[in-house]
Amino acid sequence: MVEFSKLNAADFVGEDDELDEEPGEVIESAPPLQVGEEREINSLGLTKKLLKRGIGWETPEFGDEVTVHYVGKLADGAEFVSTRDRDKPLIFNLGQGQVISGLNHGIITMTKGEAALFRMPSELAYGVEGMDGVPPNSSVQFEVELISWITVVDVCKDGGIIKKIIEKGEMMGPPGELDEVRVKYTATIDDGAIVAKTPEDGLEFYVKEGHLCPALPKAVKTMKKREKVNLVVQPHYAFGDDKKDSNTSFRSFPQSSVLRIDLELVSFKPVVDVTGDSKVLKKILKEGEGFVTADEGASVTVRYTAMLEDGTVFDKRGLDGTDAMEFVTDEEQVIAGLDRAVMTMKKGEHGLLTIKPEYGFGNAEVKQDLAIIPPISTILYEVEILDFIKALDFVSGDIPFGDDDLKLVESLRVSCWLNTAACCLKLLDFHRAVNLCSKVLDVESSNVKALYRRAQAYMETADLHLAELDIKKALETEPQNREVKLLQKSLKQLRAESNKSDAQIYTTMFSRMTKDGSTATKRLKIDNVENNNKPLEEVIAMELEKTAVSSQPPDEGVAVDSSS
C-alpha cells in the first residue's frame, strides 16, 4: 500500500528507546483503558481511544506479523484510505518500516480482536512530505482492528532462521541438547517443490545429533511441545557451509535456495546427564509424581529390565513373575550407575538408563542369571521406581519398630549419619563430623566410610595420631581401598611438614641457647683464670642451665623479682 511506504526516523525507534527514563524516575503502569476512554500512550503525542475490548491480555511485539483492518482519516474526518472498502486486511511485520511509526507503536498495545482509534501528530505519520490525500505536516487518525498476529522469532539473531509461530504449544519445553524429540515436518524450496517430509506419525532424533539440516535442531531448541511453526531458512542454515553438512537428498536442488519448513514438535523425552560426564544418561520415558526424589540413604523399590546394547537381556526384577528389587542408595548395593540414577528419580518415574563401563561392571566379565556381560560393556536399564522412603523419615525421633524393620532402620540411620558427616566436612564443622562418624562406629565398628571421614576430620584438627589409628583400621578392613590409601599418603606428608616445623622451632631455641652459652663460657674462662675458682667445666654447666631456665617465660601467676 502506498500510504505505508513512507518512512521517517520514528519508524525505527525501538520500544526500549521510547521508554528511556531519567535516573531515579519511576514509571508506573496505567490502569487498562475502558471502552470509550481516550489516553496519551507515549511521550511523542500518540493517543489511543478504546472502541472494542479484545481477547486475553497478550499483545504483539516488534517483529511479529500482524493482520489488521484500518481506516485512515484527517483531523477533520476526511477519509483518505481504508482496507474495509476492499474487504482485504493488511498483513505486515511490526517495527520493520512497513507502516508509519504511529501505527507500529499503537498496535503493540492491542490484544487480539481489539478495536481502537489512534490520533497522531505528523511526526508519527507522513511528516513534512505528506502523501496522496494527506497534506504536509498533517495530524491523522486511524481506526484499527487487530484481527490476529503471528509471533516471529529470529532464532540465530542474524536473519538466517526466521520462525513464525502458527500454533502455540503447551507449557512443557523447550527441549535441551541431550533430549530425544519427535517431530513432523514438510520442507519445500522457493518453487514449492517438496524436498523432505516425515511419515504421518513423525520421526525421532536426538537434538545434539541433528537431523535434516543445520536449522532444524536450532529451531527445535526454541519450541514447546505441540508447537507448530513455519521456518524460513537461508541457504547456509539449509544446506550447510560444506558438503559434509549437506543432506544427501538436497543435492539435486540449487544450493542457493531458501528452505521453508512447516514443523511441529510432537513430543520429547528429556535426557539427564546424571554424572556430569555423559557416562550415565537417563532418558525420562514417563514423568514421576511431585517434585521429591530418592536421596542418598533412601530405601527404594524398583523394577527393571537390564540389557546389553544389542538388546540381550541379562537381568530382570519385578517383571515376568520376578520380585521387585529393594536396596538402600549410596550403600554400594548395586552398580554405581544405577545407584546414582535412582537418586535423581521421583516416585512412579520410568526411565531408560545408558551406563558406560566406568559406572557399570568395568573391565570384568560378569555372569548374570540370563546372560554374560562381556568386559567393557555399555549397559541399558529400563527402570521404574515404585516407591522409596527417605532416610530422614527414620532418623528423627524415637519411633518404635518391629524386629523385621529394625535392621533396615539401623542401616538407614547409619547412611544418614554418614551423609551428614560428609556435609559437615564440606562446611568445615570438623568436631560434628567426628561425633557423627563415632555414632556410626558405635553401631558398625569397622565401617570404612566412617573411619575414613573421621580420619579426615582429625587431620583438619591436627589430631594426627587419632587419624593414623582410623586409617590403619580402615586398611585392615579394606586393604586395597584407593581413597583410604590416598588419605594415608596425605597424612604422611602432613606428619613430615609437622616434624619439619617442630625441628625448626627446636633448632632456633637451641641455637639461641648455644650462642648465649658461648658468650658466658668466654667470660667465665677469664674470670676463672684470674680468680682461680671452680673447675671450668663445672662452671659452664651451671651457667648453661641458668641460660636455659631464663629463656623460658615465667609461669602464669608467679611474680618475677626485677632486682635479681
Coordinates of C-alpha atoms in Angstrom, one line a residue:
M1 CA 0.0 0.0 0.0
V2 CA 1.3 3.5 -0.9
E3 CA 0.4 5.1 2.4
F4 CA 2.6 2.7 4.3
S5 CA 5.7 3.1 2.2
K6 CA 6.5 6.5 3.8
L7 CA 9.3 6.2 6.3
N8 CA 10.6 8.6 8.9
A9 CA 13.1 8.4 11.8
A10 CA 10.4 7.5 14.3
D11 CA 9.7 4.3 12.4
F12 CA 12.9 2.8 13.8
V13 CA 12.5 3.9 17.4
G14 CA 12.7 0.7 19.5
E15 CA 10.3 0.0 22.3
D16 CA 13.1 0.3 24.9
D17 CA 14.3 3.6 23.4
E18 CA 10.9 5.1 23.7
L19 CA 10.6 4.3 27.4
D20 CA 14.1 5.6 28.4
E21 CA 13.7 7.4 31.7
E22 CA 15.9 9.8 33.7
P23 CA 17.8 8.3 36.7
G24 CA 15.6 7.9 39.7
E25 CA 12.4 8.4 37.7
V26 CA 9.7 5.9 38.5
I27 CA 7.3 4.7 35.7
E28 CA 4.0 3.4 36.9
S29 CA 1.8 1.3 34.6
A30 CA -1.5 3.0 33.9
P31 CA -4.8 1.1 34.5
P32 CA -6.4 -0.6 31.5
L33 CA -8.5 1.7 29.2
Q34 CA -12.2 1.4 29.5
V35 CA -14.3 1.3 26.3
G36 CA -14.8 4.9 25.2
E37 CA -11.9 6.2 27.2
E38 CA -9.0 8.0 25.5
R39 CA -5.4 8.5 26.7
E40 CA -2.0 9.6 25.5
I41 CA 0.1 6.4 25.4
N42 CA 3.6 7.7 24.7
S43 CA 5.6 10.9 25.0
L44 CA 5.5 11.6 21.3
G45 CA 1.9 12.6 21.3
L46 CA 0.2 9.3 20.3
T47 CA -3.3 8.9 21.8
K48 CA -5.5 5.8 22.0
K49 CA -9.3 5.5 22.4
L50 CA -10.6 2.0 23.1
L51 CA -13.6 1.2 20.8
K52 CA -13.9 -2.6 21.5
R53 CA -12.2 -4.8 24.1
G54 CA -10.1 -7.7 22.7
I55 CA -9.5 -11.2 24.0
G56 CA -7.0 -12.1 26.7
W57 CA -4.0 -10.0 27.7
E58 CA -1.2 -10.8 25.2
T59 CA -0.1 -8.2 22.7
P60 CA 2.2 -8.4 19.7
E61 CA 5.8 -7.3 19.7
F62 CA 8.1 -5.6 17.2
G63 CA 8.9 -8.2 14.5
D64 CA 5.6 -10.0 14.8
E65 CA 3.4 -10.4 11.7
V66 CA 0.1 -8.8 12.3
T67 CA -3.2 -8.8 10.3
V68 CA -5.3 -5.6 10.7
H69 CA -8.2 -3.7 9.2
Y70 CA -7.8 0.1 9.3
V71 CA -9.5 3.3 8.2
G72 CA -7.3 6.5 7.9
K73 CA -8.8 10.0 8.3
L74 CA -7.5 13.5 8.6
A75 CA -8.2 15.5 11.7
D76 CA -11.4 17.0 10.1
G77 CA -12.8 13.5 9.5
A78 CA -12.0 13.3 5.8
E79 CA -11.2 9.6 4.9
F80 CA -8.0 9.0 2.8
V81 CA -7.5 5.2 3.0
S82 CA -9.5 2.1 4.1
T83 CA -9.0 -1.7 3.9
R84 CA -12.6 -2.2 4.6
D85 CA -13.7 -0.8 1.3
R86 CA -11.8 -3.6 -0.4
D87 CA -12.6 -6.1 2.4
K88 CA -9.0 -7.1 2.4
P89 CA -7.0 -6.7 5.7
L90 CA -3.3 -5.7 5.6
I91 CA -0.6 -8.1 6.7
F92 CA 2.8 -6.7 7.7
N93 CA 5.6 -7.0 10.3
L94 CA 5.7 -4.5 13.1
G95 CA 8.7 -2.2 13.5
Q96 CA 10.2 -3.1 10.1
G97 CA 9.5 0.2 8.4
Q98 CA 6.5 -1.1 6.5
V99 CA 4.0 1.3 8.1
I100 CA 4.1 4.7 9.7
S101 CA 5.6 4.9 13.2
G102 CA 2.3 5.8 14.9
L103 CA 0.7 2.6 13.8
N104 CA 3.6 0.5 14.9
H105 CA 3.6 2.0 18.4
G106 CA -0.2 1.8 18.6
I107 CA -0.7 -1.8 17.5
I108 CA 1.8 -3.2 20.1
T109 CA -0.7 -2.0 22.8
M110 CA -3.6 -4.1 21.3
T111 CA -5.0 -7.5 22.1
K112 CA -6.4 -9.9 19.6
G113 CA -9.8 -8.7 18.3
E114 CA -9.4 -5.3 19.9
A115 CA -10.6 -2.1 18.0
A116 CA -9.1 1.3 18.8
L117 CA -8.8 4.8 17.4
F118 CA -5.3 6.3 17.3
R119 CA -4.6 10.0 16.9
M120 CA -1.1 11.0 16.0
P121 CA 0.9 14.2 15.1
S122 CA 2.5 14.5 11.7
E123 CA 5.9 13.4 13.1
L124 CA 4.4 9.9 13.7
A125 CA 2.5 9.9 10.4
Y126 CA 3.5 11.4 7.0
G127 CA 5.7 14.3 8.1
V128 CA 6.6 17.3 6.0
E129 CA 6.1 15.5 2.7
G130 CA 2.6 14.2 3.2
M131 CA 1.0 11.8 0.7
D132 CA -1.9 11.4 -1.7
G133 CA -4.9 12.7 0.3
V134 CA -2.7 13.9 3.2
P135 CA -1.3 17.4 3.2
P136 CA 2.2 18.0 4.6
N137 CA 2.5 18.4 8.4
S138 CA -1.0 16.9 8.9
S139 CA -2.2 15.2 12.1
V140 CA -4.1 12.0 11.2
Q141 CA -6.2 9.3 13.0
F142 CA -6.5 5.6 12.3
E143 CA -9.3 3.3 13.4
V144 CA -7.6 -0.1 13.7
E145 CA -8.9 -3.6 14.4
L146 CA -6.2 -6.2 15.3
I147 CA -7.6 -9.4 13.7
S148 CA -4.6 -11.7 14.6
W149 CA -0.9 -11.9 14.7
I150 CA 1.9 -14.4 14.4
T151 CA 4.9 -14.3 16.7
V152 CA 8.1 -14.1 14.7
V153 CA 11.4 -15.1 16.2
D154 CA 14.9 -14.6 14.7
V155 CA 16.3 -17.9 16.0
C156 CA 20.0 -17.1 15.5
K157 CA 19.7 -13.3 15.7
D158 CA 21.2 -13.0 12.2
G159 CA 18.2 -13.4 10.0
G160 CA 19.3 -16.9 8.9
I161 CA 16.4 -18.8 10.6
I162 CA 13.1 -16.9 10.9
K163 CA 10.5 -18.8 12.9
K164 CA 6.8 -17.9 12.7
I165 CA 4.7 -19.5 15.4
I166 CA 1.5 -20.7 13.8
E167 CA 0.1 -22.5 16.8
K168 CA 1.4 -22.1 20.4
G169 CA 2.4 -25.2 22.3
E170 CA 1.9 -26.5 25.8
M171 CA 3.9 -25.4 28.9
M172 CA 6.4 -28.2 28.5
G173 CA 9.6 -27.3 26.8
P174 CA 11.8 -26.3 25.1
P175 CA 13.9 -29.5 24.8
G176 CA 17.6 -29.5 25.7
E177 CA 20.7 -30.5 23.7
L178 CA 20.6 -34.1 25.0
D179 CA 16.9 -34.7 24.6
E180 CA 15.2 -37.0 22.1
V181 CA 12.4 -35.3 20.1
R182 CA 9.6 -36.5 17.9
V183 CA 8.8 -34.1 15.0
K184 CA 6.6 -33.8 11.9
Y185 CA 7.7 -31.6 9.0
T186 CA 7.4 -30.8 5.3
A187 CA 10.3 -29.0 3.7
T188 CA 10.0 -27.1 0.4
I189 CA 12.1 -24.7 -1.7
D190 CA 11.1 -21.5 -3.4
D191 CA 9.2 -23.1 -6.3
G192 CA 7.1 -25.2 -3.9
A193 CA 8.9 -28.5 -4.6
I194 CA 8.9 -30.8 -1.6
V195 CA 12.5 -31.8 -0.6
A196 CA 11.7 -33.7 2.5
K197 CA 8.8 -35.0 4.5
T198 CA 8.3 -37.1 7.6
P199 CA 5.9 -40.1 8.0
E200 CA 2.5 -39.4 9.2
D201 CA 3.4 -40.2 12.9
G202 CA 6.6 -38.2 12.6
L203 CA 10.2 -39.3 13.4
E204 CA 12.5 -39.2 16.4
F205 CA 16.1 -37.9 16.7
Y206 CA 18.4 -36.7 19.4
V207 CA 18.8 -32.9 19.3
K208 CA 22.6 -33.0 19.7
E209 CA 22.9 -35.4 16.8
G210 CA 20.9 -33.1 14.5
H211 CA 18.6 -34.1 11.6
L212 CA 17.8 -32.9 8.0
C213 CA 19.7 -29.7 8.0
P214 CA 21.6 -27.4 10.5
A215 CA 18.5 -25.2 11.0
L216 CA 16.2 -28.0 12.3
P217 CA 17.8 -28.7 15.7
K218 CA 18.4 -25.0 16.3
A219 CA 14.8 -24.2 15.8
V220 CA 13.6 -27.2 17.8
K221 CA 15.5 -26.0 20.9
T222 CA 13.3 -22.8 20.9
M223 CA 10.0 -24.7 20.7
K224 CA 7.5 -26.1 23.2
K225 CA 5.6 -29.4 23.0
R226 CA 2.8 -29.3 20.3
E227 CA 4.1 -26.0 18.9
K228 CA 3.6 -25.6 15.2
V229 CA 5.9 -23.2 13.2
N230 CA 6.9 -22.1 9.8
L231 CA 10.6 -21.7 9.3
V232 CA 12.2 -19.6 6.6
V233 CA 15.8 -20.8 6.3
Q234 CA 18.6 -19.1 4.4
P235 CA 21.0 -21.3 2.4
H236 CA 23.9 -21.6 4.9
Y237 CA 21.5 -23.0 7.5
A238 CA 19.6 -25.0 5.0
F239 CA 22.3 -26.8 3.1
G240 CA 25.3 -26.3 5.3
D241 CA 28.6 -24.4 4.6
D242 CA 30.2 -27.5 3.1
K243 CA 29.3 -30.9 1.7
K244 CA 29.6 -32.8 5.0
D245 CA 26.8 -30.6 6.5
S246 CA 24.6 -31.1 3.5
N247 CA 21.7 -33.7 3.5
T248 CA 22.2 -36.0 0.5
S249 CA 18.6 -35.6 -0.5
F250 CA 19.2 -31.9 -1.0
R251 CA 22.0 -32.2 -3.5
S252 CA 19.7 -32.2 -6.5
F253 CA 18.3 -28.8 -5.6
P254 CA 20.0 -25.4 -6.0
Q255 CA 22.3 -24.7 -3.0
S256 CA 21.2 -21.1 -3.1
S257 CA 17.6 -21.9 -2.4
V258 CA 15.7 -20.6 0.6
L259 CA 14.2 -23.5 2.5
R260 CA 10.7 -23.4 4.1
I261 CA 9.8 -25.9 6.7
D262 CA 6.4 -26.5 8.3
L263 CA 7.4 -28.0 11.6
E264 CA 5.6 -29.5 14.6
L265 CA 7.3 -30.6 17.8
V266 CA 5.1 -33.6 18.6
S267 CA 6.8 -34.6 21.9
F268 CA 10.1 -35.0 23.5
K269 CA 11.8 -37.1 26.1
P270 CA 14.2 -35.3 28.5
V271 CA 17.6 -36.8 28.8
V272 CA 19.6 -36.1 32.0
D273 CA 23.4 -36.3 32.3
V274 CA 23.4 -37.9 35.8
T275 CA 27.1 -37.9 36.5
G276 CA 28.1 -34.8 34.6
D277 CA 30.5 -36.6 32.3
S278 CA 27.9 -38.2 29.9
K279 CA 28.7 -41.7 31.2
V280 CA 25.3 -42.2 32.9
L281 CA 22.4 -40.8 30.9
K282 CA 18.8 -41.0 31.9
K283 CA 16.0 -40.7 29.3
I284 CA 12.7 -39.9 31.0
L285 CA 10.1 -42.2 29.4
K286 CA 7.4 -41.2 32.0
E287 CA 7.4 -38.4 34.5
G288 CA 7.1 -39.3 38.1
E289 CA 4.9 -37.8 40.9
G290 CA 5.5 -34.5 42.6
F291 CA 9.0 -33.0 43.0
V292 CA 10.7 -35.1 45.6
T293 CA 13.4 -37.6 44.5
A294 CA 15.0 -40.5 46.3
D295 CA 18.0 -39.1 48.1
E296 CA 21.2 -40.6 49.5
G297 CA 20.4 -43.3 52.0
A298 CA 16.8 -43.8 50.9
S299 CA 15.2 -47.2 50.8
V300 CA 14.0 -47.7 47.2
T301 CA 11.9 -50.3 45.5
V302 CA 12.4 -50.6 41.7
R303 CA 11.6 -52.9 38.8
Y304 CA 13.8 -53.1 35.7
T305 CA 15.0 -54.9 32.6
A306 CA 18.8 -54.8 32.2
M307 CA 20.3 -55.4 28.8
L308 CA 23.3 -55.1 26.6
E309 CA 23.4 -52.5 23.8
D310 CA 22.4 -55.2 21.3
G311 CA 19.2 -55.9 23.3
T312 CA 20.4 -59.1 25.1
V313 CA 18.6 -59.1 28.4
F314 CA 20.9 -60.2 31.3
D315 CA 18.6 -59.4 34.4
K316 CA 15.0 -58.7 35.3
R317 CA 13.5 -57.6 38.5
G318 CA 9.8 -57.0 39.2
L319 CA 8.7 -58.3 35.8
D320 CA 7.5 -61.7 34.4
G321 CA 6.9 -63.1 37.9
T322 CA 10.2 -61.9 39.5
D323 CA 10.4 -59.9 42.7
A324 CA 11.0 -56.2 42.6
M325 CA 14.4 -55.1 43.9
E326 CA 14.8 -53.2 47.2
F327 CA 18.1 -51.5 48.2
V328 CA 19.5 -48.5 50.1
T329 CA 21.0 -45.8 47.9
D330 CA 24.6 -44.8 48.3
E331 CA 25.5 -48.0 50.0
E332 CA 27.1 -49.8 47.0
Q333 CA 24.4 -52.4 47.0
V334 CA 24.0 -52.0 43.2
I335 CA 26.3 -50.8 40.4
A336 CA 27.2 -47.1 40.7
G337 CA 25.3 -46.0 37.5
L338 CA 22.0 -47.5 38.7
D339 CA 22.6 -46.1 42.2
R340 CA 23.3 -42.6 41.0
A341 CA 20.4 -42.5 38.6
V342 CA 17.8 -43.8 41.0
M343 CA 18.8 -40.9 43.4
T344 CA 17.5 -38.4 40.7
M345 CA 14.1 -40.2 40.2
K346 CA 10.7 -39.4 41.5
K347 CA 8.1 -42.0 42.6
G348 CA 6.5 -43.5 39.6
E349 CA 9.1 -42.2 37.2
H350 CA 10.1 -44.5 34.3
G351 CA 13.4 -44.1 32.6
L352 CA 15.9 -45.6 30.3
L353 CA 19.5 -45.5 31.6
T354 CA 22.6 -45.8 29.4
I355 CA 25.6 -46.7 31.7
K356 CA 29.2 -46.7 30.5
P357 CA 31.6 -49.4 31.9
E358 CA 33.1 -46.9 34.4
Y359 CA 29.8 -46.9 36.3
G360 CA 28.8 -50.4 35.4
F361 CA 30.8 -53.7 35.5
G362 CA 34.1 -52.2 34.3
N363 CA 36.7 -54.5 32.8
A364 CA 35.4 -57.7 34.2
E365 CA 33.3 -60.4 32.5
V366 CA 30.3 -60.9 34.7
K367 CA 27.9 -63.8 34.7
Q368 CA 24.3 -62.9 35.3
D369 CA 21.2 -65.1 35.5
L370 CA 20.1 -64.6 31.9
A371 CA 23.4 -63.8 30.1
I372 CA 27.1 -63.0 30.4
I373 CA 28.2 -59.4 30.4
P374 CA 31.4 -59.0 28.4
P375 CA 34.2 -56.8 29.6
I376 CA 34.0 -53.0 29.0
S377 CA 30.2 -53.2 28.2
T378 CA 27.9 -50.3 27.9
I379 CA 24.6 -51.5 29.5
L380 CA 21.0 -50.3 29.5
Y381 CA 18.5 -50.3 32.3
E382 CA 14.8 -49.7 31.7
V383 CA 13.8 -48.9 35.3
E384 CA 10.8 -47.7 37.1
I385 CA 10.9 -46.5 40.7
L386 CA 7.9 -48.0 42.5
D387 CA 8.4 -46.5 45.9
F388 CA 11.0 -45.0 48.3
I389 CA 11.4 -44.0 51.9
K390 CA 13.8 -41.1 52.5
A391 CA 16.4 -41.7 55.2
L392 CA 15.4 -38.7 57.3
D393 CA 12.0 -40.3 57.9
F394 CA 13.7 -42.9 60.0
V395 CA 16.3 -40.7 61.8
S396 CA 14.1 -38.1 63.6
G397 CA 12.5 -39.1 66.9
D398 CA 12.4 -42.3 68.9
I399 CA 10.0 -44.3 66.9
P400 CA 9.3 -47.9 68.0
F401 CA 10.0 -50.5 65.2
G402 CA 9.3 -54.2 64.9
D403 CA 12.0 -56.8 64.6
D404 CA 11.5 -57.0 60.8
D405 CA 12.1 -53.3 60.3
L406 CA 14.8 -52.7 62.9
K407 CA 17.7 -53.8 60.6
L408 CA 16.5 -51.6 57.8
V409 CA 16.0 -48.6 60.1
E410 CA 19.5 -49.1 61.5
S411 CA 21.0 -49.2 58.1
L412 CA 19.2 -46.0 57.1
R413 CA 20.3 -44.2 60.2
V414 CA 23.9 -45.2 59.6
S415 CA 23.6 -43.9 56.0
C416 CA 22.1 -40.6 57.1
W417 CA 24.8 -40.0 59.7
L418 CA 27.5 -40.7 57.1
N419 CA 25.9 -38.3 54.6
T420 CA 25.6 -35.6 57.3
A421 CA 29.2 -36.1 58.3
A422 CA 30.2 -35.6 54.7
C423 CA 28.3 -32.3 54.6
C424 CA 30.0 -31.2 57.9
L425 CA 33.4 -31.8 56.3
K426 CA 32.4 -29.5 53.4
L427 CA 31.1 -26.9 55.9
L428 CA 34.4 -27.2 58.0
D429 CA 32.4 -28.4 61.0
F430 CA 35.1 -31.0 61.9
H431 CA 34.0 -31.6 65.5
R432 CA 30.5 -32.5 64.5
A433 CA 31.8 -34.7 61.7
V434 CA 33.9 -36.6 64.3
N435 CA 30.8 -37.1 66.5
L436 CA 28.6 -38.4 63.7
C437 CA 31.2 -40.8 62.5
S438 CA 31.7 -42.0 66.1
K439 CA 27.9 -42.7 66.2
V440 CA 28.3 -44.9 63.1
L441 CA 31.3 -46.7 64.6
D442 CA 29.3 -47.5 67.8
V443 CA 26.9 -49.4 65.5
E444 CA 29.4 -50.7 62.9
S445 CA 32.9 -50.7 64.4
S446 CA 34.6 -51.4 61.0
N447 CA 32.6 -49.1 58.8
V448 CA 35.3 -47.9 56.3
K449 CA 33.4 -44.7 55.3
A450 CA 33.1 -43.6 58.9
L451 CA 36.7 -44.4 59.7
Y452 CA 37.8 -42.5 56.5
R453 CA 35.7 -39.4 57.2
R454 CA 36.6 -39.3 60.9
A455 CA 40.3 -39.5 59.9
Q456 CA 39.8 -36.6 57.5
A457 CA 38.3 -34.5 60.4
Y458 CA 41.1 -35.5 62.8
M459 CA 43.7 -34.4 60.2
E460 CA 42.0 -31.0 59.9
T461 CA 42.1 -30.6 63.7
A462 CA 45.7 -31.7 63.9
D463 CA 44.9 -34.9 65.8
L464 CA 47.3 -36.8 63.6
H465 CA 47.8 -39.8 65.9
L466 CA 44.0 -40.4 66.0
A467 CA 43.8 -40.0 62.3
E468 CA 46.5 -42.6 61.9
L469 CA 44.7 -45.1 64.1
D470 CA 41.4 -44.7 62.0
I471 CA 43.3 -45.1 58.7
K472 CA 45.1 -48.2 59.9
K473 CA 41.8 -49.8 61.0
A474 CA 40.2 -48.9 57.7
L475 CA 43.0 -50.5 55.7
E476 CA 42.8 -53.7 57.9
T477 CA 39.1 -54.0 56.7
E478 CA 39.7 -52.9 53.0
P479 CA 43.5 -53.2 52.2
Q480 CA 43.0 -52.1 48.6
N481 CA 40.7 -49.1 49.3
R482 CA 42.2 -46.4 47.0
E483 CA 40.7 -43.4 48.8
V484 CA 42.0 -44.5 52.2
K485 CA 45.5 -45.1 50.7
L486 CA 45.5 -41.6 49.3
L487 CA 44.5 -40.3 52.7
Q488 CA 47.3 -42.2 54.3
K489 CA 49.7 -40.6 51.9
S490 CA 48.3 -37.2 52.8
L491 CA 48.8 -38.0 56.5
K492 CA 52.4 -38.9 55.9
Q493 CA 53.0 -35.6 54.1
L494 CA 51.2 -33.7 56.9
R495 CA 53.4 -35.5 59.5
A496 CA 56.5 -34.7 57.6
E497 CA 55.6 -31.0 57.5
S498 CA 54.7 -31.0 61.2
N499 CA 58.0 -32.6 62.1
K500 CA 59.9 -30.1 59.9
S501 CA 58.1 -27.3 61.7
D502 CA 58.9 -28.7 65.1
A503 CA 62.5 -29.2 64.2
Q504 CA 62.8 -25.6 63.1
I505 CA 61.4 -24.4 66.4
Y506 CA 63.8 -26.6 68.4
T507 CA 66.8 -25.5 66.2
T508 CA 66.0 -21.9 66.8
M509 CA 65.7 -22.4 70.5
F510 CA 68.9 -24.4 70.9
S511 CA 70.8 -22.0 68.6
R512 CA 69.9 -19.2 70.9
M513 CA 70.9 -21.2 74.0
T514 CA 74.2 -22.2 72.4
K515 CA 75.0 -18.6 71.5
D516 CA 74.2 -17.3 74.9
G517 CA 76.2 -20.2 76.5
S518 CA 79.3 -19.5 74.3
T519 CA 79.4 -15.9 75.4
A520 CA 79.1 -16.9 79.0
T521 CA 81.9 -19.5 78.6
K522 CA 84.4 -16.9 77.4
R523 CA 83.6 -14.6 80.2
L524 CA 83.8 -17.4 82.8
K525 CA 87.0 -18.7 81.4
I526 CA 88.7 -15.3 82.0
D527 CA 87.1 -14.9 85.5
N528 CA 88.2 -18.4 86.4
V529 CA 91.8 -17.9 85.4
E530 CA 92.0 -14.6 87.2
N531 CA 90.3 -15.8 90.4
N532 CA 91.3 -19.4 90.3
N533 CA 87.8 -20.6 91.3
K534 CA 85.9 -23.8 90.5
P535 CA 86.8 -26.1 87.6
L536 CA 85.8 -24.6 84.2
E537 CA 83.6 -27.5 83.1
E538 CA 81.5 -27.3 86.3
V539 CA 81.0 -23.5 85.9
I540 CA 80.0 -23.8 82.2
A541 CA 77.4 -26.4 83.0
M542 CA 75.9 -24.3 85.8
E543 CA 75.7 -21.2 83.5
L544 CA 74.1 -23.1 80.6
E545 CA 71.5 -24.4 83.0
K546 CA 70.7 -20.8 84.1
T547 CA 70.5 -19.7 80.5
A548 CA 68.0 -22.4 79.6
V549 CA 65.8 -21.5 82.6
S550 CA 66.0 -17.8 81.9
S551 CA 64.9 -18.3 78.2
Q552 CA 61.5 -19.8 79.3
P553 CA 58.6 -17.4 80.0
P554 CA 57.7 -17.2 83.7
D555 CA 54.8 -19.3 85.0
E556 CA 51.4 -17.6 85.0
G557 CA 50.7 -16.1 88.3
V558 CA 54.3 -16.2 89.6
A559 CA 55.9 -12.8 90.4
V560 CA 59.3 -12.0 88.9
D561 CA 61.9 -10.3 91.1
S562 CA 63.2 -7.5 89.0
S563 CA 66.1 -6.8 91.3
S564 CA 67.9 -10.1 90.6

